[in-house]
GROMACS .gro file of C-alpha atoms in nm:
model
  312
    1UNK     CA    1   0.000   0.000   0.000
    2UNK     CA    2   0.143   0.338  -0.102
    3UNK     CA    3   0.202   0.610   0.158
    4UNK     CA    4   0.235   0.887  -0.099
    5UNK     CA    5  -0.013   1.174  -0.081
    6UNK     CA    6  -0.248   1.210  -0.374
    7UNK     CA    7  -0.274   1.440  -0.543
    8UNK     CA    8   0.093   1.528  -0.499
    9UNK     CA    9   0.169   1.835  -0.283
   10UNK     CA   10   0.408   2.092  -0.415
   11UNK     CA   11   0.736   2.113  -0.225
   12UNK     CA   12   0.679   2.470  -0.105
   13UNK     CA   13   0.326   2.378   0.008
   14UNK     CA   14   0.461   2.069   0.185
   15UNK     CA   15   0.716   2.278   0.372
   16UNK     CA   16   0.447   2.523   0.476
   17UNK     CA   17   0.221   2.241   0.598
   18UNK     CA   18   0.504   2.083   0.796
   19UNK     CA   19   0.579   2.414   0.963
   20UNK     CA   20   0.213   2.463   1.047
   21UNK     CA   21   0.190   2.111   1.188
   22UNK     CA   22   0.501   2.163   1.404
   23UNK     CA   23   0.360   2.493   1.529
   24UNK     CA   24   0.034   2.323   1.632
   25UNK     CA   25   0.225   2.041   1.805
   26UNK     CA   26   0.440   2.293   1.990
   27UNK     CA   27   0.136   2.496   2.097
   28UNK     CA   28  -0.037   2.180   2.221
   29UNK     CA   29   0.276   2.070   2.409
   30UNK     CA   30   0.318   2.409   2.578
   31UNK     CA   31  -0.044   2.395   2.697
   32UNK     CA   32  -0.004   2.039   2.826
   33UNK     CA   33   0.316   2.137   3.009
   34UNK     CA   34   0.110   2.370   3.226
   35UNK     CA   35  -0.073   2.064   3.362
   36UNK     CA   36   0.262   1.890   3.403
   37UNK     CA   37   0.395   2.184   3.604
   38UNK     CA   38   0.090   2.175   3.831
   39UNK     CA   39   0.154   1.805   3.895
   40UNK     CA   40   0.524   1.872   3.960
   41UNK     CA   41   0.434   2.141   4.211
   42UNK     CA   42   0.218   1.897   4.407
   43UNK     CA   43   0.506   1.648   4.417
   44UNK     CA   44   0.756   1.913   4.523
   45UNK     CA   45   0.526   2.027   4.803
   46UNK     CA   46   0.513   1.668   4.929
   47UNK     CA   47   0.894   1.657   4.931
   48UNK     CA   48   0.909   1.990   5.115
   49UNK     CA   49   0.666   1.859   5.377
   50UNK     CA   50   0.879   1.549   5.434
   51UNK     CA   51   1.184   1.766   5.510
   52UNK     CA   52   1.000   2.036   5.706
   53UNK     CA   53   1.051   2.067   6.084
   54UNK     CA   54   0.759   1.884   6.243
   55UNK     CA   55   0.737   1.778   6.606
   56UNK     CA   56   0.807   1.531   6.754
   57UNK     CA   57   1.052   1.462   6.470
   58UNK     CA   58   1.212   1.135   6.363
   59UNK     CA   59   1.392   0.929   6.627
   60UNK     CA   60   1.652   0.700   6.475
   61UNK     CA   61   1.836   0.416   6.644
   62UNK     CA   62   2.216   0.405   6.617
   63UNK     CA   63   2.388   0.071   6.664
   64UNK     CA   64   2.723  -0.058   6.542
   65UNK     CA   65   2.713  -0.379   6.343
   66UNK     CA   66   2.816  -0.696   6.526
   67UNK     CA   67   2.977  -0.505   6.812
   68UNK     CA   68   2.904  -0.297   7.119
   69UNK     CA   69   3.124  -0.009   7.001
   70UNK     CA   70   2.833   0.234   6.962
   71UNK     CA   71   2.476   0.232   7.085
   72UNK     CA   72   2.227   0.515   7.108
   73UNK     CA   73   1.973   0.728   6.927
   74UNK     CA   74   1.925   1.071   6.768
   75UNK     CA   75   1.613   1.276   6.700
   76UNK     CA   76   1.590   1.481   6.381
   77UNK     CA   77   1.350   1.774   6.342
   78UNK     CA   78   1.376   1.921   5.994
   79UNK     CA   79   1.742   1.987   5.920
   80UNK     CA   80   1.850   1.978   6.286
   81UNK     CA   81   1.944   1.710   6.535
   82UNK     CA   82   1.772   1.822   6.854
   83UNK     CA   83   1.825   1.523   7.084
   84UNK     CA   84   2.067   1.238   7.108
   85UNK     CA   85   2.230   0.994   7.343
   86UNK     CA   86   2.535   0.790   7.243
   87UNK     CA   87   2.734   0.532   7.436
   88UNK     CA   88   3.084   0.449   7.310
   89UNK     CA   89   3.304   0.151   7.388
   90UNK     CA   90   3.632   0.207   7.208
   91UNK     CA   91   3.978   0.078   7.305
   92UNK     CA   92   4.130   0.426   7.284
   93UNK     CA   93   3.844   0.597   7.471
   94UNK     CA   94   3.811   0.442   7.816
   95UNK     CA   95   3.494   0.534   8.005
   96UNK     CA   96   3.490   0.736   8.328
   97UNK     CA   97   3.560   0.537   8.640
   98UNK     CA   98   3.266   0.319   8.736
   99UNK     CA   99   3.088   0.358   8.399
  100UNK     CA  100   3.048   0.074   8.146
  101UNK     CA  101   3.073   0.308   7.845
  102UNK     CA  102   3.166   0.663   7.748
  103UNK     CA  103   2.831   0.840   7.732
  104UNK     CA  104   2.756   1.154   7.530
  105UNK     CA  105   2.430   1.346   7.512
  106UNK     CA  106   2.335   1.633   7.284
  107UNK     CA  107   2.359   1.940   7.503
  108UNK     CA  108   2.034   2.116   7.596
  109UNK     CA  109   2.213   2.437   7.697
  110UNK     CA  110   2.091   2.743   7.503
  111UNK     CA  111   2.453   2.838   7.431
  112UNK     CA  112   2.537   2.501   7.275
  113UNK     CA  113   2.595   2.492   6.897
  114UNK     CA  114   2.306   2.364   6.687
  115UNK     CA  115   2.363   2.044   6.490
  116UNK     CA  116   2.253   2.124   6.135
  117UNK     CA  117   2.266   1.866   5.857
  118UNK     CA  118   2.396   2.075   5.567
  119UNK     CA  119   2.281   1.825   5.305
  120UNK     CA  120   1.922   1.850   5.426
  121UNK     CA  121   1.949   2.228   5.439
  122UNK     CA  122   2.071   2.229   5.079
  123UNK     CA  123   1.795   1.990   4.967
  124UNK     CA  124   1.524   2.207   5.129
  125UNK     CA  125   1.666   2.522   4.969
  126UNK     CA  126   1.671   2.358   4.625
  127UNK     CA  127   1.316   2.223   4.662
  128UNK     CA  128   1.191   2.570   4.758
  129UNK     CA  129   1.377   2.709   4.456
  130UNK     CA  130   1.198   2.452   4.239
  131UNK     CA  131   0.861   2.569   4.371
  132UNK     CA  132   0.957   2.928   4.286
  133UNK     CA  133   1.053   2.820   3.934
  134UNK     CA  134   0.721   2.643   3.885
  135UNK     CA  135   0.522   2.947   4.006
  136UNK     CA  136   0.725   3.183   3.788
  137UNK     CA  137   0.676   2.960   3.486
  138UNK     CA  138   0.302   2.922   3.535
  139UNK     CA  139   0.199   3.270   3.645
  140UNK     CA  140   0.454   3.538   3.556
  141UNK     CA  141   0.620   3.414   3.237
  142UNK     CA  142   0.500   3.379   2.879
  143UNK     CA  143   0.340   3.035   2.865
  144UNK     CA  144   0.347   3.048   2.484
  145UNK     CA  145   0.721   3.122   2.459
  146UNK     CA  146   0.891   2.789   2.392
  147UNK     CA  147   1.242   2.922   2.465
  148UNK     CA  148   1.131   3.059   2.803
  149UNK     CA  149   0.954   2.737   2.900
  150UNK     CA  150   1.255   2.531   2.787
  151UNK     CA  151   1.497   2.734   3.000
  152UNK     CA  152   1.268   2.712   3.303
  153UNK     CA  153   1.228   2.336   3.271
  154UNK     CA  154   1.603   2.299   3.240
  155UNK     CA  155   1.653   2.500   3.561
  156UNK     CA  156   1.386   2.291   3.732
  157UNK     CA  157   1.556   1.969   3.619
  158UNK     CA  158   1.898   2.081   3.747
  159UNK     CA  159   1.760   2.184   4.088
  160UNK     CA  160   1.577   1.854   4.132
  161UNK     CA  161   1.891   1.661   4.040
  162UNK     CA  162   2.097   1.855   4.294
  163UNK     CA  163   1.835   1.810   4.567
  164UNK     CA  164   1.827   1.436   4.506
  165UNK     CA  165   2.207   1.431   4.502
  166UNK     CA  166   2.218   1.597   4.844
  167UNK     CA  167   2.001   1.318   4.988
  168UNK     CA  168   2.195   1.051   4.803
  169UNK     CA  169   2.527   1.172   4.940
  170UNK     CA  170   2.794   1.425   4.856
  171UNK     CA  171   3.130   1.302   4.734
  172UNK     CA  172   3.377   1.554   4.593
  173UNK     CA  173   3.401   1.925   4.657
  174UNK     CA  174   3.274   1.923   5.016
  175UNK     CA  175   3.434   1.936   5.360
  176UNK     CA  176   3.596   1.624   5.499
  177UNK     CA  177   3.538   1.497   5.850
  178UNK     CA  178   3.859   1.655   5.979
  179UNK     CA  179   3.735   2.002   5.891
  180UNK     CA  180   3.365   1.951   5.953
  181UNK     CA  181   3.341   1.756   6.279
  182UNK     CA  182   3.086   1.853   6.541
  183UNK     CA  183   3.190   2.115   6.793
  184UNK     CA  184   3.302   1.970   7.129
  185UNK     CA  185   3.048   2.183   7.322
  186UNK     CA  186   2.763   2.037   7.118
  187UNK     CA  187   2.759   1.749   7.367
  188UNK     CA  188   2.736   1.707   7.740
  189UNK     CA  189   3.000   1.641   7.855
  190UNK     CA  190   3.204   1.821   7.586
  191UNK     CA  191   3.395   1.596   7.350
  192UNK     CA  192   3.751   1.513   7.456
  193UNK     CA  193   4.033   1.648   7.241
  194UNK     CA  194   4.099   1.313   7.075
  195UNK     CA  195   3.738   1.240   6.970
  196UNK     CA  196   3.568   1.338   6.645
  197UNK     CA  197   3.199   1.294   6.557
  198UNK     CA  198   3.083   1.363   6.203
  199UNK     CA  199   2.728   1.347   6.068
  200UNK     CA  200   2.630   1.320   5.701
  201UNK     CA  201   2.362   1.183   5.468
  202UNK     CA  202   2.413   0.884   5.240
  203UNK     CA  203   2.137   0.709   5.044
  204UNK     CA  204   1.870   0.884   5.255
  205UNK     CA  205   2.025   0.751   5.576
  206UNK     CA  206   2.192   0.950   5.851
  207UNK     CA  207   2.553   0.838   5.887
  208UNK     CA  208   2.756   0.893   6.202
  209UNK     CA  209   3.133   0.851   6.195
  210UNK     CA  210   3.312   0.832   6.528
  211UNK     CA  211   3.691   0.856   6.530
  212UNK     CA  212   3.951   0.871   6.801
  213UNK     CA  213   4.276   1.026   6.691
  214UNK     CA  214   4.635   1.040   6.806
  215UNK     CA  215   4.917   1.272   6.707
  216UNK     CA  216   5.158   1.140   6.446
  217UNK     CA  217   5.502   1.034   6.569
  218UNK     CA  218   5.749   1.180   6.321
  219UNK     CA  219   6.000   0.898   6.371
  220UNK     CA  220   5.785   0.588   6.383
  221UNK     CA  221   5.462   0.695   6.216
  222UNK     CA  222   5.265   0.548   6.506
  223UNK     CA  223   4.981   0.710   6.699
  224UNK     CA  224   5.044   0.872   7.033
  225UNK     CA  225   4.789   1.035   7.257
  226UNK     CA  226   4.676   1.376   7.130
  227UNK     CA  227   4.691   1.521   7.478
  228UNK     CA  228   4.840   1.366   7.786
  229UNK     CA  229   4.706   1.151   7.930
  230UNK     CA  230   4.414   1.154   7.677
  231UNK     CA  231   4.203   0.936   7.901
  232UNK     CA  232   4.420   0.624   7.877
  233UNK     CA  233   4.431   0.406   8.181
  234UNK     CA  234   4.762   0.307   8.337
  235UNK     CA  235   4.729  -0.043   8.189
  236UNK     CA  236   4.676   0.096   7.838
  237UNK     CA  237   4.965   0.344   7.868
  238UNK     CA  238   5.187   0.062   7.992
  239UNK     CA  239   5.082  -0.162   7.703
  240UNK     CA  240   5.131   0.118   7.450
  241UNK     CA  241   5.478   0.196   7.580
  242UNK     CA  242   5.604  -0.163   7.554
  243UNK     CA  243   5.413  -0.297   7.254
  244UNK     CA  244   5.383   0.011   7.034
  245UNK     CA  245   5.007   0.030   7.075
  246UNK     CA  246   4.721  -0.188   6.963
  247UNK     CA  247   4.698  -0.257   6.590
  248UNK     CA  248   4.428  -0.067   6.407
  249UNK     CA  249   4.208  -0.216   6.137
  250UNK     CA  250   4.025   0.041   5.925
  251UNK     CA  251   4.065   0.215   5.591
  252UNK     CA  252   4.222   0.529   5.738
  253UNK     CA  253   4.482   0.361   5.955
  254UNK     CA  254   4.781   0.478   5.751
  255UNK     CA  255   4.657   0.825   5.652
  256UNK     CA  256   4.742   1.154   5.817
  257UNK     CA  257   4.483   1.428   5.869
  258UNK     CA  258   4.483   1.783   6.003
  259UNK     CA  259   4.238   1.791   6.291
  260UNK     CA  260   4.192   2.102   6.507
  261UNK     CA  261   4.526   2.238   6.393
  262UNK     CA  262   4.729   1.921   6.453
  263UNK     CA  263   4.845   1.642   6.227
  264UNK     CA  264   4.684   1.321   6.350
  265UNK     CA  265   4.614   0.963   6.256
  266UNK     CA  266   4.291   0.779   6.323
  267UNK     CA  267   4.321   0.520   6.600
  268UNK     CA  268   3.965   0.383   6.618
  269UNK     CA  269   3.688   0.438   6.366
  270UNK     CA  270   3.321   0.340   6.381
  271UNK     CA  271   3.064   0.402   6.108
  272UNK     CA  272   2.693   0.372   6.188
  273UNK     CA  273   2.403   0.454   5.961
  274UNK     CA  274   2.031   0.468   6.029
  275UNK     CA  275   1.777   0.484   5.745
  276UNK     CA  276   1.533   0.773   5.779
  277UNK     CA  277   1.187   0.687   5.635
  278UNK     CA  278   1.107   1.051   5.558
  279UNK     CA  279   1.433   1.101   5.370
  280UNK     CA  280   1.383   0.776   5.181
  281UNK     CA  281   1.036   0.889   5.072
  282UNK     CA  282   1.164   1.232   4.972
  283UNK     CA  283   1.449   1.088   4.764
  284UNK     CA  284   1.213   0.845   4.589
  285UNK     CA  285   0.970   1.127   4.505
  286UNK     CA  286   1.253   1.346   4.378
  287UNK     CA  287   1.368   1.059   4.156
  288UNK     CA  288   1.021   1.026   4.006
  289UNK     CA  289   0.996   1.403   3.955
  290UNK     CA  290   1.338   1.405   3.790
  291UNK     CA  291   1.227   1.142   3.537
  292UNK     CA  292   0.905   1.330   3.459
  293UNK     CA  293   1.088   1.657   3.403
  294UNK     CA  294   1.347   1.482   3.186
  295UNK     CA  295   1.070   1.338   2.965
  296UNK     CA  296   0.903   1.679   2.931
  297UNK     CA  297   1.234   1.841   2.853
  298UNK     CA  298   1.317   1.582   2.586
  299UNK     CA  299   0.973   1.613   2.427
  300UNK     CA  300   1.007   1.990   2.409
  301UNK     CA  301   1.348   1.967   2.243
  302UNK     CA  302   1.213   1.720   1.985
  303UNK     CA  303   0.921   1.943   1.887
  304UNK     CA  304   1.137   2.256   1.886
  305UNK     CA  305   1.396   2.079   1.673
  306UNK     CA  306   1.681   2.169   1.907
  307UNK     CA  307   1.947   1.959   2.077
  308UNK     CA  308   1.965   1.901   2.448
  309UNK     CA  309   2.307   2.020   2.563
  310UNK     CA  310   2.313   1.751   2.835
  311UNK     CA  311   2.282   1.478   2.573
  312UNK     CA  312   2.544   1.609   2.331
   0.00000   0.00000   0.00000
């Protein structure tokens, strides 16, 4: 069966008809994108609600895997950790006399520093920026201007990707634990000089890294107490003096870091993560929104006959 038009259409008429057809398709797509933007706004508002500060917050259990090194809990309200109780049992951090573990609690003093999860703060800021982009696109811009709509959808796509990336976990270009550890006075009692606590987000879970450090011996490369006596018992100091210290088994054992102005090595390291249901839901929703925006963006580029710079 032939697919040729009959009677034949002159080439200049065919070109004109193709242009008219493309114009109608583009006009229809721009109208339909207004409904898409309304749907995206509803999804973004759900994500914003999941990250908003709502009492009583999310209480998450912290427990080291197959050991008693760390036990406790933290309570997150929005982007802040407002409560927490942690018990540590580490070889290089002996507990106070008569106590089974070294206990730390988030300080309730009004002068204590606030624990803010920067990744959540960034995600909330980006989600709010997305809502502003949607409102600007729907109500203040020219809904019939394809170039304007295309640029707005691109900005929306980039912001959603960055927000999802913040919940998934930062890698390069951000502070390391040695420069971004929690302030000692954040806890009660204050953290000892040789203890570092670092909070981050990875795969929508809150990750706590606990490290004890010792200053680097320039001659032997071993770890020595950061400050005498650094909480070591007489037995441990005796053992360290005659055996060179207990062997360490972690991925940072042979690296040097600058911590609080001193070059140190990590003696003990514990990593604990606790999945946060609200963060998991927010990241899943952002992933779905990202796919929807990508499809709309690709469709607009096809009808406009332009190339997507991200795909070239």
